[in-house]
Short mmCIF file of C-alpha atoms in Angstrom, two decimals:
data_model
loop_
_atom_site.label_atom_id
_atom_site.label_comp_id
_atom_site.label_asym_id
_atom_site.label_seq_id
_atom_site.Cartn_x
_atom_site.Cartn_y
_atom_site.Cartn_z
CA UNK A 1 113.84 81.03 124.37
CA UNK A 2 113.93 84.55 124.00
CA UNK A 3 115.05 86.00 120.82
CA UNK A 4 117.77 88.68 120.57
CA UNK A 5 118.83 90.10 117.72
CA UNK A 6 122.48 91.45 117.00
CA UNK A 7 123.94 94.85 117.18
CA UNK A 8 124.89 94.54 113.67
CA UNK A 9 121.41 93.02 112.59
CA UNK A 10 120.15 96.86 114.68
CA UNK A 11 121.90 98.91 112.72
CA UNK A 12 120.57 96.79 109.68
CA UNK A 13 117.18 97.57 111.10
CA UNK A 14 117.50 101.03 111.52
CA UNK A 15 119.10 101.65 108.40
CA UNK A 16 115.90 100.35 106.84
CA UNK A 17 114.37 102.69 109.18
CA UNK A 18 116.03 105.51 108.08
CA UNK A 19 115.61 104.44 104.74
CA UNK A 20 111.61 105.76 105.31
CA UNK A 21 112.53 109.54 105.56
CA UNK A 22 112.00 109.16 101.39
CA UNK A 23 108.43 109.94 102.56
CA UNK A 24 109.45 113.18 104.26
CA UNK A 25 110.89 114.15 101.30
CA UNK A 26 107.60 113.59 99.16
CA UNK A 27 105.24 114.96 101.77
CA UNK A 28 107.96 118.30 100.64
CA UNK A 29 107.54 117.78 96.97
CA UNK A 30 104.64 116.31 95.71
CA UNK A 31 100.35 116.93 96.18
CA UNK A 32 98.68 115.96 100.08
CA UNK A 33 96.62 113.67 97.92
CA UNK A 34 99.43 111.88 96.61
CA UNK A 35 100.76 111.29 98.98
CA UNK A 36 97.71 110.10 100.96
CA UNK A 37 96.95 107.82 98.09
CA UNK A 38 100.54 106.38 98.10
CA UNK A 39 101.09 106.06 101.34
CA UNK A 40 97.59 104.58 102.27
CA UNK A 41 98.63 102.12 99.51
CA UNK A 42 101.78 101.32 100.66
CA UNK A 43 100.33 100.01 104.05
CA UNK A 44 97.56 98.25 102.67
CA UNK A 45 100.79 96.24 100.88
CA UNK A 46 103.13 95.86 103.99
CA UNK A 47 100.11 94.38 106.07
CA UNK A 48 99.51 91.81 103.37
CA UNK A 49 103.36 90.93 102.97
CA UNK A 50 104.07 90.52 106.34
CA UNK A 51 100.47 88.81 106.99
CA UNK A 52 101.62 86.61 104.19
CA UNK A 53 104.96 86.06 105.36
CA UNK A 54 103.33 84.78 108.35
CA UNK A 55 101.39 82.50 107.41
CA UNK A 56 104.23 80.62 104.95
CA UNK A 57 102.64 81.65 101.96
CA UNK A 58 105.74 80.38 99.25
CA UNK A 59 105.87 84.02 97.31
CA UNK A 60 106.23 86.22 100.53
CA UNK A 61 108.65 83.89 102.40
CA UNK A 62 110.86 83.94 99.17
CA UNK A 63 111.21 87.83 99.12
CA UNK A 64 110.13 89.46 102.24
CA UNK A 65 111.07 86.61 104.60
CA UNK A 66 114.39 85.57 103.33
CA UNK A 67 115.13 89.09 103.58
CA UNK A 68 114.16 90.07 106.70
CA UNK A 69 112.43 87.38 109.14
CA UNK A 70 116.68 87.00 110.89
CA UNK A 71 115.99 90.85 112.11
CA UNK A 72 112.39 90.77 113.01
CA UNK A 73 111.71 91.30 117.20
CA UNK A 74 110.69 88.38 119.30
CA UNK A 75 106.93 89.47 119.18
CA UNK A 76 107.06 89.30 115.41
CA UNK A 77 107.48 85.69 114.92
CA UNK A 78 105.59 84.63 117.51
CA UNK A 79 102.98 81.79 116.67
CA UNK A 80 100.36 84.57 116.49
CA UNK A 81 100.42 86.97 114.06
CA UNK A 82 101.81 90.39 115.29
CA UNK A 83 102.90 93.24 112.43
CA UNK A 84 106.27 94.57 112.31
CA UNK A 85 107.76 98.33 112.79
CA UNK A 86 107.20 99.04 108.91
CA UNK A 87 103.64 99.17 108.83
CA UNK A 88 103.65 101.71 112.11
CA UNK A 89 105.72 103.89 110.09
CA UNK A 90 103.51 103.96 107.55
CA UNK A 91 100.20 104.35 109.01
CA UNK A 92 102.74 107.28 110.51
CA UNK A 93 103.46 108.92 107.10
CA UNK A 94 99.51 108.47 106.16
CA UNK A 95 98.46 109.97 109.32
CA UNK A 96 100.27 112.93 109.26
CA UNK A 97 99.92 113.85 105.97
CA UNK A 98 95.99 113.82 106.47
CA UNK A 99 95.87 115.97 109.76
CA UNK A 100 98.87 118.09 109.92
CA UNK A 101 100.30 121.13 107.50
CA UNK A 102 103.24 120.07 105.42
CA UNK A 103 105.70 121.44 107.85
CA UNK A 104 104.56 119.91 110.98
CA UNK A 105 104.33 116.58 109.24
CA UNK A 106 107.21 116.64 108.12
CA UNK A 107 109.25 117.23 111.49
CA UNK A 108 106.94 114.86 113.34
CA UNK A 109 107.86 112.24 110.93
CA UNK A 110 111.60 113.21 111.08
CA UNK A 111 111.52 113.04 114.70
CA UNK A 112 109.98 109.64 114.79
CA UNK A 113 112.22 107.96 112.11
CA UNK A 114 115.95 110.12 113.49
CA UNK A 115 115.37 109.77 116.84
CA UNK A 116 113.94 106.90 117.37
CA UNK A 117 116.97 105.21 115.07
CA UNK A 118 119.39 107.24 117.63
CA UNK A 119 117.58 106.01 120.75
CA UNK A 120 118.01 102.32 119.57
CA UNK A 121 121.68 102.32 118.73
CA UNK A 122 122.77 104.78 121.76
CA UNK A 123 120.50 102.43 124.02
CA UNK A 124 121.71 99.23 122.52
CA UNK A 125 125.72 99.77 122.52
CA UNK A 126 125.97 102.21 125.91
CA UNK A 127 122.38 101.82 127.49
CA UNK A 128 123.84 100.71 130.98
CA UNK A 129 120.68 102.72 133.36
CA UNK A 130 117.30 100.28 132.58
CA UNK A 131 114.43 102.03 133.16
CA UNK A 132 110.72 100.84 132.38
CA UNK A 133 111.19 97.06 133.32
CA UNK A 134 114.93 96.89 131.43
CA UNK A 135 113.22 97.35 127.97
CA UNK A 136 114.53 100.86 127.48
CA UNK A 137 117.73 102.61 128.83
CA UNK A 138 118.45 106.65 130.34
CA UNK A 139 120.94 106.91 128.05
CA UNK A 140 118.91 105.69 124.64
CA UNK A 141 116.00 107.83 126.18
CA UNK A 142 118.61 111.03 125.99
CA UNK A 143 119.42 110.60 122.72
CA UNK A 144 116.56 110.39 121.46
CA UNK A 145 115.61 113.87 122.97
CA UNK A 146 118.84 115.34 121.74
CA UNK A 147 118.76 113.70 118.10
CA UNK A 148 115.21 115.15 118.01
CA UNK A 149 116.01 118.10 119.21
CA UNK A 150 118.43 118.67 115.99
CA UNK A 151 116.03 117.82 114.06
CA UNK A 152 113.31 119.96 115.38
CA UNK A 153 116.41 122.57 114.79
CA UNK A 154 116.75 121.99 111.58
CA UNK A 155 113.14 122.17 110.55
CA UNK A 156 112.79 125.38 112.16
CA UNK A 157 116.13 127.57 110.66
CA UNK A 158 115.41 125.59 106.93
CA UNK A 159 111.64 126.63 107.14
CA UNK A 160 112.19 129.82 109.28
CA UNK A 161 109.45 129.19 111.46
CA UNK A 162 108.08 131.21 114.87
CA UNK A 163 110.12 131.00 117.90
CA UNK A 164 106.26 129.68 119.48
CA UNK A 165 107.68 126.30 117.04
CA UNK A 166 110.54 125.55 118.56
CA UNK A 167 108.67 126.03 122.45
CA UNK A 168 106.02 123.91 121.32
CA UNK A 169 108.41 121.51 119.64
CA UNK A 170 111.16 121.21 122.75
CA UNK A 171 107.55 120.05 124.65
CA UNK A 172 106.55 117.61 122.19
CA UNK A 173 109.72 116.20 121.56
CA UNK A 174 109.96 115.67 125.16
CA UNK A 175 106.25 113.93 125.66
CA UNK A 176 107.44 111.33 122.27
CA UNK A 177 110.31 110.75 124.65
CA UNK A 178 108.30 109.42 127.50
CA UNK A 179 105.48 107.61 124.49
CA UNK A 180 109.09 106.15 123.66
CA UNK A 181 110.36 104.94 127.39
CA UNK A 182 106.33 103.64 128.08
CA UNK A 183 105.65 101.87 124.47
CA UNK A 184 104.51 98.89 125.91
CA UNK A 185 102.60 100.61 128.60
CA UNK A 186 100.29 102.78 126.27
CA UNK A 187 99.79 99.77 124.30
CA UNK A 188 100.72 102.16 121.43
CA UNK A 189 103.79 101.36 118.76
CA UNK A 190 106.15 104.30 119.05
CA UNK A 191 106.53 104.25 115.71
CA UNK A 192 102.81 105.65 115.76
CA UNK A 193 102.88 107.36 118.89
CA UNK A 194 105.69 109.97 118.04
CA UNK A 195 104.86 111.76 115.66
CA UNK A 196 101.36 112.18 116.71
CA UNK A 197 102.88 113.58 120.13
CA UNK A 198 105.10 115.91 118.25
CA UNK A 199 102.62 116.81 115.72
CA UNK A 200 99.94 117.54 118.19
CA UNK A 201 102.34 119.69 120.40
CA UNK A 202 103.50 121.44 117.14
CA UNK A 203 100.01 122.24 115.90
CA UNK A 204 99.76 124.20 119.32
CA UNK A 205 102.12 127.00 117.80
CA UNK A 206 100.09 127.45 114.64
CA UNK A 207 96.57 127.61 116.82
CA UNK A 208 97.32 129.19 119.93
#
């Protein structure tokens, strides 16, 4: 039976989602090698929860399952072990931090975490045009464009970067939206796949 969860038990997820952009905020503030160290910590620890959690180990199922396991995708209580969106986001944060600048990290990490959270609710609540096999809908796919685009805005007024950014970023932005629609295609979380799309594209204004 397949598992669905809520639309209140989304916006639960995606608040915890949202929740992440703490780690934009100390890729802004604090040392790359911090960061690195933190954030290469902090997945090291969500792969052992969750692996824990999965195998019924007493501590994790107390804390991270009776917390969480009633919001967790189909896939991620299946019989074999499959991680959740958490430790995607941050192998994101880690990622970034190593091989972009600060500012291009940051907005490739904003992108990932704002529009992807837009895409979900939009999709779930008003999604009514399926496209790639009924997983994902025209209308989640749109805003997820246009809540990146604000935030691709943002990034370059606040930091007052080249016009060549915001070019580069309007194509990146719109090659995370298709890594988005074709997740399951590319074999490739999007939670991953974003903001090394955007970050790429970005780096393209700083090199070229």
């Amino acid at each position: 039976m397949t598992k669905e969860i809520s639309y209140g038990q989304e916006i639960f997820r995606k608040t915890i989602h949202l929740s992440s952009l703490w780690m934009v905020v100390s890729i802004a503030f604090f040392p790359k090698w911090f960061n690195i160290a933190l954030f290469a910590f902090l997945l090291v620890s969500t792969i052992l929860v969750e692996y824990g959690n999965h195998r019924k180990w007493r501590l994790f199922t107390l804390t991270y399952g009776s917390l969480f396991n009633r919001i967790l995708r189909e896939k991620e209580t299946q019989e074999k072990f499959h991680l959740s969106g958490a430790p995607y986001v941050t192998a994101a944060a880690l990622m970034v931090t190593i091989i972009f600048p600060k500012i291009i990290a940051m907005t490739a990490l904003s992108v990932m975490l704002i529009g992807d959270t837009g895409a979900a609710l939009v999709g779930r609540k008003l999604g009514k045009h399926k496209i790639n096999l009924g997983t994902k809908s025209i209308e989640g796919s749109i805003a997820f464009w246009l809540f990146s685009t604000v935030v691709l805005l943002f990034f370059h007024f606040i930091y007052h970067q080249p016009p060549s950014f915001l070019l580069f970023g309007f194509a990146g932005i719109t090659g995370a939206t298709f890594a988005e629609i074709y997740e399951n295609r590319i074999r490739l979380d999007d939670n991953f796949s974003i903001p090394l799309v955007v970050g790429l594209f970005l780096c393209l204004s700083v090199w070229l």
